[in-house]
Amino acid sequence: MEIDPFIFRLSIFILSIFVGYYVVWSVTPSLHTPLMSVTNAISSVIIVGAIIAALAGSSENIFEKSNIFGFLAIILAAVNIFGGFLVTQRMLQMYKKKKK
Amino acid sequence: MSANLSAIFYLISGILFILALRGLSSPETSRQGNYFGIAGMTISIIVTFLSVGNFGSGFVYVLIFLLIGGSLGAFIAFRIPMTAMPELVAGFHSLVGLAAVFVAISAFLKPEAFNLGFLGNIKLASLIEMSLGAAIGAITFSGSIVAFLKLRGIMSGAPITFKGQHLINLILGITILFLIYYLCKVQSSNIFWSIVLISFLVGVLLIIPIGGADMPVVISMLNSYSGWAAAGIGFTLENTALIITGALVGSSGAILSYIMCKGMNRSFFNVILGGWGATDQTSNSQNKEQKPVKSGNADDAAFLMKNASSVIIVPGYGMAVAQAQHALREMVDALKKNGVKVTYAIHPVAGRMPGHMNVLLAEANVPYDEVFELEEINNDFANCDVAYVIGANDVTNPVAKTDPQSPIYGMPILDVEKSKSVLFVKRSLSPGYAGIDNDLFYRENTLMLFADAKKMTEDIIKNL
């Protein structure tokens, strides 16, 4: 009997939760705000779905209802990607060690 | 690009995202971590373009929209003041949530583009995944909007509660699950729209009963939700990068919520069900007797600190509100010139989001190795000459250790009262968020400095 590919995805999902659990516990509490902004940025990888949605269908009619939702999602995700990574970068630049 | 090859690239992106979080284990590696994150995102986007392989006019539009959103995001990222970080993060969460809803909608309207079957005949598993993704995304969106409005001060931070609130939430939650089940049977788009609409409503109802100072939990929780929404969509699209990321973000937000709840010694449900301090505030102010309070001015404070050998600064949300972090650092510089040893003590729930105080101090050029967490520094208060409490209140209240009747009993607090003298910068004697009187105000070794946090700190600098 073959294993349903869904089971493989579920395995990846569950293992990632464990990886996330251990990785996040090792994040130093002083960096919890950058942690939130960077997790925000990476969860915008949902843009992958938005791009597929925007480009779906025939190239003559690219503004069907489903495409429009795709384009809107691209804008939202792009705000998050650029905003999230840049604001994280800005914060991380500020963390400095004592000058000896 | 073949499906197998792109799947491998998505896996690589997922690993880069794990490394991005891993980098945050110390400030030295954190910047490199952020670059891993950016690399992962770039790979994902390029691979998606290559695997769709449609470089017609649609592609140009995609790039245009990407640039519009990107420049808007970059603009916000550079302009936002650090004190506004909590509302920025809440705002960003709402965007992820809405993006998840939109992607789910297009997948529902045009399933063939995602290999999910055909409109009206979508694969059962995909249908469940996309409706869960859409529902969680919608809750994240409207919940984050409410959190944003509360943090921004557009909406009052006071909890909004009404009778039967939790029952309504429960009924709506069950309704969503029932509708998802029904959707799987009849595949009607009206049901899909209803799921999305009810979820928007649930998001609002879920966050309105939660008060301002519980926002660290709310933001962490919404962070977690945005992750689960992304994972739901990841299952729909059969995309590894999205599944890995969703799981990472989901567990990250859940851990942060847990840490925040522990910082207040409250259960997660206690916070979520909301309305802390909203009821007992009145009863407390009634039976408050007049107790003697010592108050002082900037001159007294400067004298005390100048002659101390060690000072611990305890910042709280009030410091953020007054934007006092730069003045504070100048004060500390002046003290250090006088040979005073100065450190900072941060309570886990100080501020409006996890790590809020650390970012503000970093912005004011405070080296991070002078800033300590509660467990690291709590024993040092006993040997310290002056504790300078600026904008914090409940997290220093000794009542949490002594009075089992108190709502904050058992909450870990900074042992400020053990230091030889306490300087407490506060506008008035009004109670903090928990609505309880702070015993510390009336202690023999406490000197109250009634003023705006920034103004008082600046005045102290003049007197040093």
XYZ file of C-alpha atoms in Angstrom:
564
model
C 0.000 0.000 0.000
C 1.274 3.435 -0.824
C 1.560 6.189 1.729
C -0.566 9.239 1.046
C 1.696 12.272 0.303
C -0.355 14.133 2.911
C 1.327 12.003 5.573
C 4.732 13.204 4.390
C 3.627 16.823 4.654
C 2.161 16.150 8.066
C 5.512 14.650 9.131
C 7.365 17.731 7.925
C 4.864 19.910 9.776
C 5.150 18.065 13.070
C 8.935 17.823 12.937
C 9.081 21.560 12.173
C 6.985 22.299 15.246
C 9.597 20.442 17.303
C 12.451 22.246 15.574
C 10.654 25.548 16.187
C 10.123 24.641 19.824
C 13.812 24.050 20.507
C 15.083 26.892 18.352
C 12.743 29.456 19.892
C 13.584 28.440 23.457
C 17.205 29.187 22.667
C 16.382 32.737 21.558
C 17.672 35.194 24.135
C 14.799 37.119 25.810
C 16.357 40.460 24.893
C 15.742 39.604 21.228
C 12.089 38.666 21.596
C 10.877 41.736 19.723
C 13.118 41.064 16.685
C 11.965 37.428 16.920
C 8.385 38.569 16.469
C 9.195 40.849 13.556
C 11.298 38.234 11.780
C 8.718 35.472 12.244
C 6.286 37.937 10.801
C 8.496 38.481 7.782
C 9.074 34.789 7.125
C 5.422 33.863 7.477
C 4.881 36.133 4.484
C 6.336 33.335 2.390
C 2.608 32.893 1.823
C 3.403 35.183 -1.129
C 4.230 31.920 -2.946
C 0.518 31.112 -2.960
C -0.338 34.676 -3.893
C 1.938 34.560 -6.951
C 0.461 31.260 -8.130
C -3.039 32.703 -7.670
C -2.194 35.905 -9.521
C -0.656 34.119 -12.495
C -3.318 31.419 -12.793
C -5.398 31.082 -15.917
C -5.019 32.377 -19.431
C -2.688 35.289 -20.093
C -5.376 37.247 -22.016
C -7.538 37.686 -18.993
C -5.320 38.212 -15.998
C -7.860 40.138 -13.966
C -10.365 37.461 -13.133
C -11.728 37.419 -9.607
C -9.275 34.804 -8.385
C -6.329 36.689 -9.904
C -7.370 39.908 -8.213
C -7.321 38.238 -4.813
C -3.870 36.957 -5.707
C -2.622 40.431 -6.589
C -4.057 41.884 -3.378
C -2.350 39.144 -1.375
C 0.929 39.942 -3.152
C 0.753 43.568 -2.018
C -0.030 42.604 1.583
C 2.685 39.962 1.736
C 5.228 42.264 0.071
C 4.589 44.986 2.685
C 5.312 42.382 5.320
C 8.386 40.895 3.688
C 10.162 44.176 3.115
C 8.796 45.847 6.242
C 9.479 42.827 8.440
C 13.042 42.109 7.364
C 14.070 45.763 7.241
C 12.646 46.670 10.623
C 14.313 43.573 12.092
C 17.587 44.630 10.540
C 17.140 48.128 11.934
C 16.532 46.782 15.415
C 19.408 44.312 15.312
C 21.824 47.072 14.248
C 21.075 48.793 17.538
C 22.164 45.935 19.785
C 25.727 46.773 20.696
C 28.182 45.413 23.185
C 29.912 47.582 25.755
C 32.971 49.318 24.327
C 35.953 48.033 26.198
C 11.202 23.911 -13.411
C 10.217 20.415 -12.403
C 8.029 19.934 -9.351
C 10.670 17.843 -7.605
C 13.405 20.401 -8.107
C 11.249 23.245 -6.837
C 10.232 21.160 -3.828
C 13.917 20.803 -2.958
C 14.418 24.551 -3.241
C 11.397 25.168 -1.002
C 12.965 22.814 1.526
C 16.178 24.858 1.376
C 14.165 28.029 2.047
C 12.550 26.343 5.014
C 15.974 25.455 6.421
C 17.197 29.022 5.893
C 14.183 30.235 7.891
C 15.109 27.876 10.732
C 18.635 29.320 10.655
C 17.156 32.831 10.732
C 15.481 32.068 14.049
C 18.522 30.175 15.284
C 20.619 33.313 14.749
C 18.565 35.154 17.339
C 20.111 33.088 20.140
C 22.645 35.877 20.566
C 22.892 39.464 19.325
C 26.221 38.706 17.572
C 24.742 36.064 15.280
C 21.358 37.723 14.874
C 22.198 39.960 11.928
C 23.571 37.019 9.983
C 20.359 35.165 10.854
C 18.315 37.915 9.290
C 20.282 37.541 6.044
C 19.473 33.813 6.034
C 15.821 34.775 6.297
C 16.084 37.187 3.385
C 17.906 34.558 1.299
C 15.202 31.990 2.054
C 12.491 34.402 0.999
C 14.305 35.324 -2.229
C 14.757 31.669 -3.162
C 11.086 30.929 -2.528
C 9.892 33.800 -4.688
C 12.245 33.053 -7.606
C 11.437 29.331 -7.538
C 7.734 30.137 -7.610
C 8.167 32.303 -10.708
C 10.199 29.601 -12.423
C 7.779 26.801 -11.601
C 4.722 28.771 -12.717
C 6.703 29.642 -15.847
C 4.258 32.287 -16.989
C 6.287 35.345 -17.956
C 3.549 37.148 -19.853
C 1.878 40.395 -18.935
C 0.730 38.875 -15.639
C 4.347 38.554 -14.564
C 4.904 42.271 -15.083
C 1.873 43.058 -12.955
C 3.141 40.742 -10.233
C 6.450 42.604 -10.175
C 4.659 45.950 -10.070
C 2.470 44.909 -7.136
C 5.485 43.395 -5.418
C 7.288 46.720 -5.740
C 4.300 48.732 -4.528
C 3.943 46.578 -1.420
C 7.692 46.379 -0.941
C 8.285 50.109 -1.061
C 5.377 50.695 1.288
C 6.852 48.142 3.698
C 10.342 49.624 3.422
C 8.980 53.114 4.010
C 7.168 51.989 7.157
C 10.208 50.056 8.392
C 12.485 53.083 8.177
C 10.043 55.620 9.536
C 8.501 53.786 12.455
C 9.709 54.965 15.886
C 10.919 52.143 18.117
C 8.298 52.963 20.739
C 5.621 52.084 18.167
C 7.012 48.590 17.610
C 4.108 46.737 19.308
C 1.480 48.284 17.058
C 3.674 47.796 14.005
C 3.982 44.082 14.724
C 0.230 43.853 15.351
C -0.383 45.625 12.045
C 1.963 43.272 10.203
C 0.211 40.256 11.690
C -3.072 41.511 10.320
C -1.548 41.664 6.827
C -0.320 38.048 6.984
C -3.770 37.009 8.165
C -5.529 38.821 5.336
C -3.056 37.532 2.757
C -3.831 33.994 3.940
C -7.561 34.683 3.536
C -7.050 36.036 0.011
C -4.902 33.109 -1.089
C -7.501 30.702 0.298
C -10.244 32.557 -1.571
C -8.419 32.350 -4.893
C -7.646 28.694 -4.304
C -11.335 28.124 -3.707
C -12.375 30.098 -6.792
C -9.793 28.569 -9.093
C -8.673 25.231 -7.651
C -7.316 23.978 -10.978
C -4.469 26.526 -10.792
C -3.298 24.835 -7.589
C -3.984 21.242 -8.728
C -6.751 20.852 -6.194
C -9.547 19.687 -8.465
C -12.261 21.869 -9.981
C -14.676 24.467 -8.707
C -17.479 22.592 -7.019
C -15.369 19.445 -6.891
C -12.329 20.234 -4.781
C -10.370 17.466 -3.092
C -11.724 16.884 0.399
C -8.394 17.312 2.230
C -7.628 20.533 0.333
C -11.038 21.905 1.147
C -10.542 21.325 4.870
C -7.037 22.787 4.769
C -8.013 25.905 2.850
C -11.074 26.617 4.964
C -9.071 26.195 8.172
C -6.358 28.441 6.714
C -8.954 31.033 5.735
C -10.691 30.890 9.127
C -7.483 31.226 11.167
C -6.244 33.912 8.772
C -9.464 35.880 9.187
C -9.294 35.612 12.995
C -5.671 36.765 12.873
C -6.621 39.691 10.660
C -9.506 41.139 12.634
C -7.929 40.275 16.002
C -4.713 42.048 15.045
C -6.651 45.076 13.857
C -8.300 45.343 17.286
C -4.909 44.851 18.984
C -3.440 47.514 16.716
C -6.215 49.999 17.552
C -5.793 49.344 21.277
C -2.009 49.707 21.177
C -2.207 52.810 19.057
C -4.640 54.332 21.557
C -7.347 54.801 18.907
C -9.446 52.366 20.888
C -9.460 52.358 24.685
C -7.124 49.765 26.211
C -9.778 48.919 28.790
C -11.281 45.459 28.456
C -14.699 45.400 26.781
C -16.791 42.694 28.379
C -20.459 41.828 28.207
C -22.625 39.062 29.488
C -22.523 35.785 27.620
C -19.407 36.835 25.709
C -17.604 33.539 26.084
C -20.736 31.589 25.247
C -21.118 33.571 21.997
C -17.472 32.913 21.092
C -17.940 29.232 21.773
C -21.093 29.061 19.658
C -19.415 30.934 16.795
C -16.401 28.626 16.996
C -18.599 25.554 16.793
C -20.533 27.150 13.932
C -17.306 27.585 11.959
C -16.394 23.925 12.440
C -19.880 22.864 11.469
C -19.809 25.045 8.343
C -16.452 23.563 7.316
C -18.009 20.123 7.617
C -21.026 21.244 5.617
C -18.788 22.897 2.999
C -17.073 19.562 2.415
C -20.440 18.008 1.630
C -21.977 20.613 -0.683
C -18.969 22.721 -1.819
C -21.102 25.845 -2.014
C -19.262 29.158 -2.184
C -21.846 30.838 0.063
C -20.775 28.609 2.914
C -17.153 29.427 2.242
C -17.911 33.158 2.445
C -19.870 32.632 5.667
C -16.891 30.872 7.242
C -14.668 33.822 6.396
C -17.176 36.391 7.698
C -17.858 34.592 10.981
C -14.126 34.203 11.521
C -13.638 37.960 11.121
C -16.261 38.445 13.827
C -14.614 35.886 16.127
C -11.280 37.699 15.814
C -12.837 40.947 17.036
C -14.774 39.291 19.866
C -11.708 37.371 20.975
C -9.500 40.419 21.490
C -11.867 43.127 22.797
C -12.119 41.682 26.344
C -8.332 41.718 26.776
C -6.853 44.760 28.478
C -3.900 46.933 27.498
C -1.207 45.439 29.720
C -2.087 41.925 28.583
C -1.099 42.923 25.058
C 2.217 41.026 25.233
C 0.176 37.813 25.400
C -2.210 38.949 22.668
C 0.540 39.893 20.234
C 2.350 36.605 20.838
C -0.886 34.704 20.395
C -1.708 36.454 17.120
C 1.860 35.772 16.001
C 1.160 32.112 16.619
C -2.172 32.247 14.750
C -0.570 33.855 11.713
C 1.808 30.882 11.670
C -0.976 28.295 11.825
C -2.853 30.138 9.066
C 0.275 30.018 6.888
C 0.682 26.312 7.636
C -2.951 25.676 6.653
C -2.355 27.364 3.311
C 0.949 25.478 3.023
C -0.923 22.178 3.211
C -3.379 23.391 0.586
C -0.603 24.416 -1.790
C 1.481 21.354 -0.867
C 4.372 23.723 -0.286
C 7.147 22.673 2.092
C 8.535 26.162 2.699
C 5.134 27.361 3.816
C 4.483 24.328 6.014
C 7.884 24.603 7.748
C 7.515 28.348 8.235
C 3.978 28.036 9.521
C 5.060 25.467 12.087
C 8.045 27.588 13.168
C 6.031 30.766 13.546
C 3.149 28.942 15.183
C 5.346 27.383 17.835
C 7.351 30.581 18.290
C 4.227 32.583 19.060
C 2.939 29.870 21.368
C 6.196 29.814 23.343
C 6.208 33.603 23.657
C 2.600 33.537 24.904
C 3.631 30.935 27.455
C 6.613 32.996 28.635
C 4.424 36.090 28.957
C 1.720 34.244 30.909
C 4.369 32.812 33.216
C 5.705 36.336 33.737
C 2.294 37.247 35.131
C 1.661 33.916 36.872
C -1.598 33.553 34.984
C -2.934 30.775 32.851
C -3.315 31.353 29.142
C -7.088 30.974 29.426
C -7.252 33.451 32.249
C -5.670 36.070 29.969
C -7.728 35.148 26.931
C -10.991 35.237 28.853
C -9.921 38.736 29.710
C -11.001 41.580 31.889
C -8.287 41.513 34.546
C -8.552 44.320 37.067
C -11.669 45.658 35.431
C -13.886 44.539 38.308
C -11.865 44.966 41.491
C -10.488 48.394 40.683
C -13.394 50.224 42.334
C -13.470 48.143 45.502
C -9.774 48.747 45.957
C -9.875 52.496 45.694
C -12.674 52.670 48.231
C -10.945 51.032 51.144
C -7.633 52.754 50.548
C -6.599 54.552 53.707
C -4.288 57.528 53.683
C -0.778 56.279 54.180
C 2.267 58.493 54.504
C 4.369 58.835 51.380
C 7.807 60.359 51.107
C 8.199 62.418 48.015
C 11.316 64.081 46.717
C 12.664 66.137 43.858
C 15.347 65.755 41.208
C 17.970 67.225 43.512
C 17.400 64.566 46.199
C 17.438 61.828 43.586
C 20.656 63.082 42.034
C 22.299 63.282 45.454
C 21.273 59.729 46.361
C 22.450 58.219 43.090
C 25.688 60.174 42.884
C 26.731 58.836 46.272
C 25.664 55.283 45.569
C 28.128 52.638 44.502
C 25.579 50.639 42.509
C 22.289 51.565 40.870
C 19.778 49.270 39.166
C 17.360 50.786 36.662
C 13.913 49.190 36.366
C 12.191 50.411 33.192
C 8.541 49.782 32.341
C 5.875 50.798 29.873
C 5.836 54.342 31.303
C 9.356 54.841 29.979
C 8.152 53.997 26.484
C 5.173 56.332 26.771
C 7.352 59.213 27.961
C 10.080 58.376 25.389
C 12.512 58.623 28.278
C 15.045 56.023 27.101
C 17.553 58.524 25.662
C 17.428 60.793 28.712
C 17.819 57.691 30.856
C 20.977 56.655 29.064
C 22.433 60.162 29.452
C 21.704 59.983 33.156
C 23.437 56.621 33.373
C 26.452 58.002 31.481
C 26.714 60.849 33.976
C 26.466 58.406 36.870
C 29.150 56.186 35.380
C 31.454 59.190 35.176
C 30.973 59.470 38.920
C 32.103 55.865 39.281
C 28.658 54.408 39.941
C 28.016 50.887 38.689
C 24.745 50.867 36.760
C 22.754 47.911 35.416
C 19.249 47.471 34.033
C 16.655 44.942 35.206
C 13.898 43.900 32.822
C 10.756 42.062 33.844
C 9.449 39.608 31.209
C 6.152 41.458 30.820
C 7.496 45.020 31.014
C 6.096 47.004 28.105
C 3.512 45.991 25.542
C 5.294 43.167 23.764
C 7.988 40.597 24.511
C 11.401 42.267 24.593
C 9.923 45.762 24.211
C 12.198 47.368 26.834
C 15.329 45.747 25.415
C 14.716 47.270 22.002
C 14.132 50.723 23.448
C 17.314 50.559 25.532
C 19.237 49.296 22.520
C 17.878 52.236 20.552
C 19.255 54.575 23.216
C 22.667 52.918 22.778
C 22.603 50.998 26.020
C 24.998 48.043 25.555
C 23.050 44.799 25.803
C 25.488 43.306 28.296
C 24.355 45.866 30.877
C 20.742 44.725 30.559
C 19.611 41.720 32.615
C 16.552 39.517 32.824
C 14.650 38.964 36.038
C 16.325 35.691 37.094
C 19.788 37.001 36.323
C 19.569 40.133 38.392
C 16.971 39.609 41.103
C 19.519 38.648 43.769
C 21.527 41.803 43.135
C 18.859 44.141 44.509
C 19.843 43.155 48.063
C 23.348 44.534 47.477
C 22.326 47.573 45.526
C 22.190 51.110 46.886
C 19.532 52.651 44.686
C 16.839 51.145 42.497
C 15.529 53.655 39.963
C 12.036 52.551 38.901
C 10.966 54.387 35.783
C 7.536 53.644 34.343
C 7.140 50.223 35.951
C 4.626 49.491 38.688
C 2.905 46.123 39.140
C 6.084 44.191 38.377
C 7.720 45.674 41.505
C 4.795 45.218 43.894
C 5.926 43.177 46.927
C 2.285 42.259 47.559
C 2.751 39.547 44.913
C 4.934 37.718 47.432
C 3.060 38.403 50.636
C -0.688 38.681 50.099
C -2.461 35.546 48.831
C -5.637 37.624 48.385
C -4.029 39.878 45.820
C -4.843 39.264 42.147
C -1.147 39.372 41.335
C -0.153 36.936 44.106
C 2.508 34.549 42.858
C 3.564 36.719 39.949
C 7.360 36.841 39.761
C 8.423 40.362 40.653
C 11.672 42.322 40.720
C 12.828 42.488 44.349
C 13.201 46.238 44.199
C 12.235 46.667 47.857
C 15.402 44.889 48.972
C 17.670 47.665 47.746
C 18.797 50.308 50.259
C 16.653 52.994 48.705
C 14.090 53.063 45.933
C 13.471 56.014 43.642
C 10.062 55.632 42.059
C 9.331 57.926 39.118
C 5.583 58.169 38.634
C 3.059 60.845 37.848
C 0.753 60.034 40.760
C -0.040 57.346 43.296
C -2.638 55.814 41.004
C -2.583 52.021 40.829
C -1.107 50.202 37.873
C -2.853 48.020 35.343
C -3.815 45.323 37.830
C -5.787 47.975 39.700
C -4.037 47.345 42.992
C -2.126 49.665 45.228
C 1.635 49.252 45.205
C 2.908 48.613 48.707
C 6.295 49.917 47.674
C 5.046 53.530 47.554
C 4.651 53.616 51.340
C 7.879 51.910 52.320
C 10.352 53.665 54.572
C 13.142 53.429 51.981
C 11.078 54.641 49.023
C 11.283 58.156 47.669
C 8.521 59.015 45.227
C 9.456 61.341 42.361
C 6.165 62.699 41.064
C 6.795 63.794 37.489
C 6.848 62.751 33.881
C 9.543 60.079 33.455
C 11.467 61.976 30.811
C 11.279 65.358 32.526
C 12.380 63.948 35.889
C 15.305 62.095 34.330
C 16.426 65.252 32.514
C 16.185 67.253 35.753
C 18.286 64.674 37.548
C 20.968 64.976 34.848
C 21.112 68.729 35.489
C 21.699 68.084 39.181
C 24.393 65.468 38.746
